[in-house]
Short mmCIF file of C-alpha atoms in Angstrom, two decimals:
data_model
loop_
_atom_site.label_atom_id
_atom_site.label_comp_id
_atom_site.label_asym_id
_atom_site.label_seq_id
_atom_site.Cartn_x
_atom_site.Cartn_y
_atom_site.Cartn_z
CA MET A 1 25.04 -11.58 -6.21
CA LYS A 2 22.74 -13.37 -3.44
CA LYS A 3 19.74 -11.98 -5.34
CA LEU A 4 20.90 -13.41 -8.64
CA PHE A 5 21.87 -16.83 -6.99
CA LEU A 6 18.20 -16.90 -5.62
CA VAL A 7 16.64 -16.20 -9.06
CA LEU A 8 18.70 -19.06 -10.74
CA PHE A 9 17.85 -21.33 -7.84
CA LEU A 10 14.19 -20.81 -8.24
CA LEU A 11 14.47 -21.22 -12.00
CA LEU A 12 16.05 -24.79 -11.40
CA ILE A 13 13.17 -25.77 -9.09
CA PRO A 14 11.06 -28.50 -10.64
CA PHE A 15 7.57 -27.39 -11.24
CA SER A 16 6.35 -30.11 -8.95
CA ALA A 17 8.09 -28.38 -6.00
CA TYR A 18 5.68 -25.53 -6.20
CA GLY A 19 2.88 -28.01 -5.13
CA LEU A 20 2.03 -29.80 -8.35
CA PRO A 21 3.26 -33.39 -8.20
CA ASN A 22 4.68 -35.33 -11.13
CA ALA A 23 1.53 -37.43 -11.27
CA ASP A 24 -0.71 -37.88 -13.99
CA TRP A 25 -4.44 -37.88 -14.38
CA THR A 26 -6.25 -41.07 -13.25
CA ALA A 27 -9.96 -42.02 -13.88
CA GLY A 28 -12.35 -42.30 -11.03
CA THR A 29 -14.12 -45.51 -10.79
CA SER A 30 -17.75 -46.04 -11.31
CA ASN A 31 -20.96 -47.81 -10.23
CA PHE A 32 -23.19 -45.94 -12.58
CA GLY A 33 -25.98 -48.36 -12.63
CA ILE A 34 -26.90 -47.55 -16.38
CA GLY A 35 -26.52 -51.03 -17.93
CA GLY A 36 -24.70 -51.13 -21.11
CA ASP A 37 -24.61 -47.41 -21.89
CA ASN A 38 -21.64 -45.46 -21.72
CA ILE A 39 -21.06 -41.88 -20.38
CA ASN A 40 -19.14 -39.77 -22.87
CA GLN A 41 -19.17 -36.37 -21.21
CA THR A 42 -18.75 -35.15 -17.64
CA ARG A 43 -19.82 -31.65 -17.44
CA GLN A 44 -19.92 -29.31 -14.37
CA TYR A 45 -18.94 -29.91 -10.81
CA CYS A 46 -20.55 -28.76 -7.59
CA ILE A 47 -20.16 -29.64 -3.75
CA HIS A 48 -23.34 -29.94 -1.74
CA ASN A 49 -23.22 -31.11 1.92
CA GLY A 50 -19.73 -32.56 1.64
CA VAL A 51 -20.44 -34.54 -1.52
CA LEU A 52 -19.07 -33.84 -4.90
CA TYR A 53 -21.56 -34.04 -7.87
CA VAL A 54 -20.94 -33.73 -11.61
CA GLY A 55 -23.51 -33.43 -14.47
CA ALA A 56 -22.93 -35.73 -17.38
CA ARG A 57 -24.57 -37.33 -20.60
CA LYS A 58 -24.73 -40.77 -21.99
CA ALA A 59 -23.45 -41.23 -25.56
CA SER A 60 -26.18 -40.53 -28.34
CA GLY A 61 -28.10 -43.74 -28.95
CA GLY A 62 -28.08 -44.71 -25.27
CA THR A 63 -31.04 -45.30 -23.33
CA ALA A 64 -33.18 -42.19 -22.77
CA PRO A 65 -32.76 -39.89 -20.66
CA LEU A 66 -29.23 -39.27 -21.93
CA ALA A 67 -28.92 -36.82 -19.02
CA ILE A 68 -27.36 -38.14 -15.88
CA LEU A 69 -26.08 -36.76 -12.47
CA LEU A 70 -23.25 -38.53 -10.59
CA ARG A 71 -22.13 -38.07 -7.00
CA THR A 72 -19.21 -39.20 -4.85
CA THR A 73 -18.37 -39.15 -1.29
CA ASP A 74 -14.68 -40.09 -1.73
CA GLY A 75 -13.81 -38.31 -4.87
CA SER A 76 -13.26 -41.73 -6.71
CA THR A 77 -16.29 -43.88 -6.81
CA TYR A 78 -19.22 -42.39 -8.45
CA THR A 79 -22.89 -43.54 -8.36
CA ASN A 80 -25.77 -42.60 -10.41
CA VAL A 81 -28.41 -40.12 -8.90
CA ASN A 82 -32.03 -40.76 -9.75
CA VAL A 83 -33.26 -37.32 -10.43
CA GLY A 84 -36.35 -38.37 -12.69
CA PHE A 85 -35.28 -36.57 -15.92
CA LEU A 86 -37.58 -36.60 -18.93
CA ALA A 87 -36.64 -38.90 -21.76
CA SER A 88 -35.90 -35.54 -23.77
CA GLU A 89 -33.29 -34.15 -21.36
CA ASN A 90 -29.90 -34.88 -22.92
CA GLU A 91 -27.37 -33.55 -20.44
CA ALA A 92 -27.19 -32.65 -16.86
CA ARG A 93 -25.38 -29.20 -17.21
CA SER A 94 -24.87 -26.71 -14.52
CA CYS A 95 -25.27 -27.48 -10.60
CA TYR A 96 -25.09 -25.33 -7.48
CA SER A 97 -25.25 -25.58 -3.83
CA ALA A 98 -27.35 -22.59 -2.84
CA SER A 99 -27.57 -20.47 0.55
CA ASP A 100 -31.18 -21.86 0.87
CA GLY A 101 -29.83 -25.34 1.52
CA TYR A 102 -30.92 -26.71 -1.80
CA LEU A 103 -28.87 -28.23 -4.62
CA TYR A 104 -30.00 -26.95 -7.96
CA LEU A 105 -29.30 -28.50 -11.43
CA VAL A 106 -30.22 -27.28 -14.95
CA THR A 107 -30.26 -29.67 -17.97
CA GLN A 108 -29.89 -29.40 -21.70
CA ARG A 109 -33.03 -30.03 -23.68
CA GLY A 110 -33.84 -28.96 -27.14
CA GLY A 111 -37.45 -27.83 -26.18
CA GLY A 112 -36.18 -25.93 -23.13
CA ALA A 113 -33.80 -26.35 -20.42
CA ARG A 114 -35.15 -27.50 -17.04
CA LEU A 115 -34.32 -26.57 -13.65
CA TRP A 116 -34.46 -29.12 -10.89
CA ARG A 117 -33.73 -28.93 -7.00
CA SER A 118 -33.17 -31.34 -4.13
CA LEU A 119 -32.43 -30.71 -0.44
CA ASP A 120 -30.24 -33.65 0.29
CA GLY A 121 -28.95 -33.92 -3.47
CA GLU A 122 -29.94 -37.60 -3.56
CA THR A 123 -33.67 -38.06 -3.21
CA SER A 124 -36.78 -35.93 -3.74
CA TRP A 125 -35.81 -34.10 -6.71
CA THR A 126 -38.41 -31.52 -7.84
CA MET A 127 -38.65 -30.02 -11.39
CA VAL A 128 -39.09 -26.13 -10.65
CA ILE A 129 -39.53 -24.64 -14.03
CA ASP A 130 -38.94 -25.37 -17.80
CA PHE A 131 -37.26 -22.27 -19.40
CA GLY A 132 -38.65 -23.01 -22.84
CA ALA A 133 -37.13 -22.68 -26.27
CA VAL A 134 -35.14 -19.55 -25.33
CA ALA A 135 -32.83 -21.63 -23.18
CA ASN A 136 -31.35 -24.60 -24.71
CA TYR A 137 -29.22 -25.45 -21.66
CA GLY A 138 -27.92 -24.00 -18.34
CA ARG A 139 -24.57 -22.55 -18.08
CA ARG A 140 -23.66 -21.10 -14.68
CA PHE A 141 -25.20 -20.22 -11.35
CA LEU A 142 -24.34 -17.34 -9.03
CA GLU A 143 -25.74 -15.72 -5.68
CA ASN A 144 -25.50 -12.05 -5.38
CA GLY A 145 -27.50 -9.38 -3.44
CA GLY A 146 -30.05 -11.94 -2.14
CA TYR A 147 -30.78 -13.33 -5.69
CA LEU A 148 -29.86 -16.70 -7.31
CA TYR A 149 -28.86 -15.97 -10.92
CA HIS A 150 -28.71 -18.62 -13.70
CA ALA A 151 -27.12 -17.99 -17.08
CA THR A 152 -28.47 -19.80 -20.07
CA VAL A 153 -27.66 -20.52 -23.75
CA SER A 154 -30.06 -20.39 -26.51
CA ASP A 155 -28.09 -21.66 -29.52
CA GLU A 156 -31.25 -21.18 -31.46
CA GLY A 157 -30.80 -17.92 -33.09
CA SER A 158 -32.11 -15.89 -30.15
CA ALA A 159 -30.64 -13.93 -27.49
CA ALA A 160 -29.33 -15.54 -24.27
CA VAL A 161 -31.25 -14.90 -21.14
CA LEU A 162 -30.14 -14.39 -17.61
CA TYR A 163 -32.66 -15.46 -14.99
CA ARG A 164 -32.82 -14.76 -11.30
CA CYS A 165 -34.87 -15.67 -8.24
CA LEU A 166 -35.22 -13.87 -4.92
CA VAL A 167 -33.88 -16.49 -2.56
CA SER A 168 -35.99 -15.18 0.40
CA ALA A 169 -39.11 -15.64 -1.75
CA GLY A 170 -38.45 -19.20 -2.51
CA CYS A 171 -36.66 -20.41 -5.64
CA GLY A 172 -38.67 -23.62 -5.69
CA THR A 173 -41.81 -21.68 -7.20
CA SER A 174 -41.49 -21.34 -10.95
CA GLY A 175 -43.19 -17.90 -10.92
CA ASN A 176 -40.33 -16.61 -8.64
CA TRP A 177 -37.82 -17.21 -11.59
CA VAL A 178 -37.81 -13.95 -13.86
CA THR A 179 -35.86 -12.57 -16.59
CA ALA A 180 -33.10 -10.35 -15.14
CA TRP A 181 -31.68 -9.50 -18.69
CA THR A 182 -31.56 -10.59 -22.31
CA ALA A 183 -28.56 -10.08 -24.28
CA PRO A 184 -29.01 -7.01 -26.49
CA ASP A 185 -28.46 -8.73 -29.92
CA ALA A 186 -29.80 -12.03 -31.27
CA THR A 187 -26.36 -13.07 -32.24
CA LEU A 188 -25.37 -13.24 -28.46
CA GLU A 189 -26.63 -16.67 -28.08
CA ARG A 190 -24.40 -17.61 -25.08
CA ILE A 191 -23.66 -16.44 -21.71
CA LEU A 192 -20.49 -18.29 -20.88
CA SER A 193 -19.49 -17.17 -17.69
CA LEU A 194 -20.79 -15.12 -14.54
CA ILE A 195 -18.96 -13.97 -11.35
CA VAL A 196 -19.23 -11.30 -8.84
CA ASP A 197 -16.39 -9.07 -7.51
CA ASN A 198 -16.86 -6.62 -4.68
CA GLY A 199 -20.61 -6.37 -5.49
CA THR A 200 -20.39 -5.85 -9.19
CA MET A 201 -21.29 -8.73 -11.54
CA PHE A 202 -19.47 -9.71 -14.79
CA LEU A 203 -20.32 -12.09 -17.62
CA THR A 204 -18.82 -12.98 -20.84
CA THR A 205 -20.55 -13.89 -24.19
CA ASN A 206 -19.89 -15.14 -27.75
CA ARG A 207 -19.11 -12.98 -30.72
CA VAL A 208 -16.27 -11.02 -29.15
CA SER A 209 -14.30 -9.89 -32.47
CA SER A 210 -14.00 -6.43 -33.96
CA GLY A 211 -17.44 -4.83 -34.63
CA GLN A 212 -19.31 -7.61 -32.87
CA ALA A 213 -21.77 -7.17 -30.10
CA GLY A 214 -20.40 -9.44 -27.52
CA GLY A 215 -17.67 -9.25 -24.93
CA VAL A 216 -17.29 -8.62 -21.18
CA PHE A 217 -20.34 -7.12 -19.56
CA SER A 218 -20.80 -5.69 -16.03
CA SER A 219 -23.75 -4.89 -13.80
CA THR A 220 -24.40 -3.38 -10.15
CA ASN A 221 -27.96 -4.46 -9.87
CA GLY A 222 -28.20 -7.66 -12.00
CA THR A 223 -30.60 -6.06 -14.48
CA THR A 224 -28.88 -3.19 -16.32
CA TRP A 225 -25.58 -4.61 -18.08
CA ASN A 226 -23.00 -2.59 -20.04
CA LYS A 227 -20.39 -4.05 -22.51
CA ILE A 228 -17.13 -2.68 -20.73
CA ASN A 229 -14.26 -4.07 -22.74
CA THR A 230 -12.36 -1.79 -24.97
CA THR A 231 -9.79 -4.39 -26.02
CA VAL A 232 -10.75 -6.59 -29.09
CA LEU A 233 -10.27 -10.08 -27.57
CA THR A 234 -9.53 -11.92 -30.90
CA ALA A 235 -8.87 -10.89 -34.58
CA ALA A 236 -10.78 -13.88 -36.03
CA ALA A 237 -13.88 -12.89 -37.99
CA SER A 238 -16.08 -15.75 -36.75
CA GLY A 239 -16.00 -18.64 -34.11
CA THR A 240 -15.22 -16.09 -31.30
CA ILE A 241 -16.18 -16.67 -27.55
CA ALA A 242 -15.06 -15.10 -24.24
CA HIS A 243 -14.95 -17.96 -21.64
CA SER A 244 -14.69 -18.37 -18.05
CA ILE A 245 -13.72 -14.94 -16.62
CA VAL A 246 -12.19 -15.64 -13.14
CA LYS A 247 -10.14 -13.45 -10.65
CA PHE A 248 -6.78 -14.69 -9.73
CA LYS A 249 -4.20 -12.89 -7.60
CA GLY A 250 -6.03 -9.42 -7.97
CA ASN A 251 -6.48 -9.59 -11.68
CA PHE A 252 -9.26 -10.79 -14.13
CA TYR A 253 -8.43 -13.72 -16.79
CA LEU A 254 -10.57 -15.26 -19.42
CA GLY A 255 -9.92 -17.75 -22.18
CA THR A 256 -11.09 -17.36 -25.81
CA GLN A 257 -12.23 -19.48 -28.59
CA ASP A 258 -10.52 -18.40 -31.86
CA ALA A 259 -11.21 -20.38 -34.88
CA THR A 260 -8.48 -18.63 -36.84
CA TYR A 261 -5.50 -18.60 -34.54
CA GLY A 262 -6.20 -20.60 -31.57
CA GLY A 263 -7.48 -20.12 -28.15
CA ALA A 264 -5.47 -17.74 -25.71
CA ILE A 265 -5.50 -16.43 -22.22
CA TRP A 266 -6.16 -12.93 -21.49
CA LYS A 267 -5.45 -10.76 -18.24
CA SER A 268 -7.15 -7.39 -17.20
CA SER A 269 -5.70 -5.35 -14.22
CA ASP A 270 -8.74 -2.78 -14.38
CA ARG A 271 -11.69 -5.25 -13.90
CA GLY A 272 -12.41 -6.23 -17.44
CA ILE A 273 -11.92 -2.90 -19.43
CA THR A 274 -8.53 -3.40 -20.89
CA TRP A 275 -7.15 -6.77 -21.68
CA THR A 276 -3.43 -8.17 -22.50
CA LYS A 277 -2.96 -11.47 -23.97
CA VAL A 278 -0.64 -13.40 -21.75
CA SER A 279 -0.34 -16.56 -23.58
CA THR A 280 0.51 -17.64 -27.17
CA ASP A 281 -2.22 -18.75 -29.32
CA GLY A 282 -3.29 -22.22 -28.63
CA MET A 283 -0.62 -22.35 -26.04
CA GLY A 284 1.90 -22.37 -28.97
CA GLU A 285 -0.12 -25.03 -30.79
CA GLY A 286 -2.30 -22.60 -32.65
CA LEU A 287 -5.40 -24.31 -34.05
CA ASN A 288 -4.57 -27.59 -32.60
CA LEU A 289 -6.10 -25.89 -29.44
CA PRO A 290 -8.71 -23.44 -30.68
CA GLU A 291 -10.65 -23.09 -27.48
CA ALA A 292 -9.70 -22.24 -23.92
CA TYR A 293 -12.76 -23.44 -22.44
CA ILE A 294 -12.51 -23.53 -18.66
CA LEU A 295 -10.27 -21.45 -16.22
CA THR A 296 -10.55 -22.35 -12.52
CA ALA A 297 -8.52 -20.58 -9.91
CA THR A 298 -7.41 -21.54 -6.55
CA SER A 299 -5.67 -19.28 -4.13
CA ASN A 300 -2.27 -20.06 -5.77
CA ALA A 301 -2.85 -21.62 -8.98
CA LEU A 302 -4.92 -21.04 -12.25
CA PHE A 303 -5.81 -24.12 -14.10
CA ILE A 304 -6.94 -24.02 -17.79
CA GLY A 305 -8.57 -26.59 -19.88
CA TYR A 306 -8.71 -26.70 -23.62
CA ARG A 307 -10.88 -28.17 -26.27
CA ALA A 308 -8.53 -29.75 -28.92
CA ALA A 309 -9.20 -29.81 -32.75
CA THR A 310 -10.77 -32.88 -34.28
CA GLY A 311 -8.75 -35.97 -33.84
CA LEU A 312 -6.51 -34.46 -31.11
CA GLY A 313 -6.41 -34.90 -27.24
CA THR A 314 -7.33 -32.12 -24.85
CA LYS A 315 -4.56 -30.47 -22.57
CA VAL A 316 -4.60 -28.91 -19.24
CA PHE A 317 -2.16 -26.15 -18.23
CA VAL A 318 -1.52 -24.36 -14.91
CA THR A 319 0.04 -20.89 -14.02
CA MET A 320 1.14 -19.75 -10.65
CA ASP A 321 1.88 -16.32 -11.65
CA GLY A 322 -0.65 -15.60 -14.49
CA SER A 323 2.02 -15.42 -17.28
CA ASN A 324 4.02 -18.76 -17.29
CA PHE A 325 2.11 -21.67 -18.17
CA LYS A 326 3.06 -25.47 -17.76
CA GLN A 327 1.12 -28.57 -19.20
CA VAL A 328 -0.25 -30.71 -16.51
CA GLY A 329 -0.38 -34.46 -16.92
CA SER A 330 -0.72 -36.07 -20.38
CA ALA A 331 -2.99 -35.30 -23.28
CA ASN A 332 -6.47 -36.60 -23.26
CA LEU A 333 -6.19 -36.84 -19.58
CA GLY A 334 -4.78 -40.11 -20.14
CA ASN A 335 -7.84 -41.36 -22.06
CA SER A 336 -7.29 -41.59 -25.75
CA GLY A 337 -10.07 -39.82 -27.59
CA ASN A 338 -10.92 -37.24 -24.98
CA ASN A 339 -10.70 -33.89 -26.74
CA GLN A 340 -11.89 -31.48 -24.17
CA VAL A 341 -12.20 -30.20 -20.39
CA PHE A 342 -15.48 -28.86 -19.44
CA ASP A 343 -14.71 -27.98 -15.73
CA PHE A 344 -12.40 -28.27 -12.61
CA ILE A 345 -12.98 -28.59 -9.05
CA LEU A 346 -10.77 -28.92 -5.87
CA PHE A 347 -12.15 -31.77 -3.73
CA ASN A 348 -10.47 -34.06 -1.13
CA ASN A 349 -7.03 -32.53 -1.95
CA LYS A 350 -7.23 -33.45 -5.70
CA ILE A 351 -8.06 -31.40 -8.73
CA HIS A 352 -11.11 -33.21 -10.55
CA ALA A 353 -11.46 -32.53 -14.23
CA GLY A 354 -14.63 -33.17 -16.33
CA GLY A 355 -13.90 -34.24 -19.75
CA GLY A 356 -15.57 -35.35 -22.94
CA TRP A 357 -15.22 -37.19 -26.27
CA GLU A 358 -15.30 -35.36 -29.55
CA ASN A 359 -18.83 -36.08 -30.37
CA SER A 360 -21.77 -37.00 -28.24
CA THR A 361 -22.38 -39.81 -30.72
CA ASP A 362 -19.12 -41.46 -29.61
CA ASN A 363 -20.31 -44.43 -27.77
CA GLN A 364 -17.14 -44.70 -25.78
CA PRO A 365 -16.83 -44.63 -21.85
CA ILE A 366 -15.39 -41.55 -20.04
CA GLN A 367 -15.22 -41.08 -16.32
CA PRO A 368 -14.33 -37.94 -14.25
CA PHE A 369 -10.53 -37.58 -13.92
CA LEU A 370 -8.54 -36.45 -10.83
CA LEU A 371 -5.04 -35.24 -10.25
CA PRO A 372 -3.25 -35.17 -6.70
CA TYR A 373 -3.02 -31.69 -5.51
CA ASP A 374 -0.38 -30.48 -3.00
CA SER A 375 -2.02 -29.00 0.29
CA ARG A 376 0.30 -26.09 -0.08
CA LEU A 377 -2.20 -24.79 -2.71
CA PRO A 378 -5.47 -24.80 -1.07
#
């Protein structure tokens, strides 16, 4: 009887009592120093020397370069970092604070993504390597086994490439960046996520439906990769992606893009081999939410950011147990027109979310968003 009462009591506790307050997303203030241009996408976060950075882009038609890197020390007021981008660099995409003390940044550029680095993250940026046309933009960094890896996306009808550099040899030298792996099929244009678990690396790609070459791959040495998932992650014939593989409470999770049924969340208890769908398609909204774009895990919560269908607002969901999902805050992150979430990070006891307008041509302002986060969920 006592156990039954306890279960009923827990079910009646407001969701906020588990550590998420009844608060909405708010926009960070800005001092971007970019004149009359508007930033309409904030992409990927990283923390370097206690400072929060986020890559972003100006709306198309703005003053070149459209790529921009923002930094904040307090988590609210952002300033523009003078990296020295080429006029042709359109987005600051992926950033990473490495063990060699440098902050690394990769941009999006049609002629080839470019890798930059800086010791203090504010001055003296150096362009290290132009990856060329096989890499349209950078996606994810990872360190493992003494190497710094970077996953790229081609989107040019060629296979995606995973690069790496031996950190002890110096990752500021272009010749030290070499191809670790090329996706085995030209249709696999995207490496979407990259993690390491107990020494084994895992990545995900596009084209994950039945009979397609993509899915979840693993490697113990960074150069030999094998597709390991035996579960078909979506029944859609096209527009399929496996996003953001993460480890949360002992299990793997990922999100899908599914252009037929809507994006869903999948769980694996055997490190990526078999998968079970643990959410409804599009969190019950089907094609209104076709893409579960980003998953970010803290020790006690898993945050999911969606891309919404045309004309609809993005939504953020959270789960504490990996199976029950709750929307956090209002749609659009409180900014009408914002239809996607690109990244999350925990900084200064707040969850920060990078979002974006539906099209890069939308000359509408957007700023990084933040949500208070209870200290019980570190």
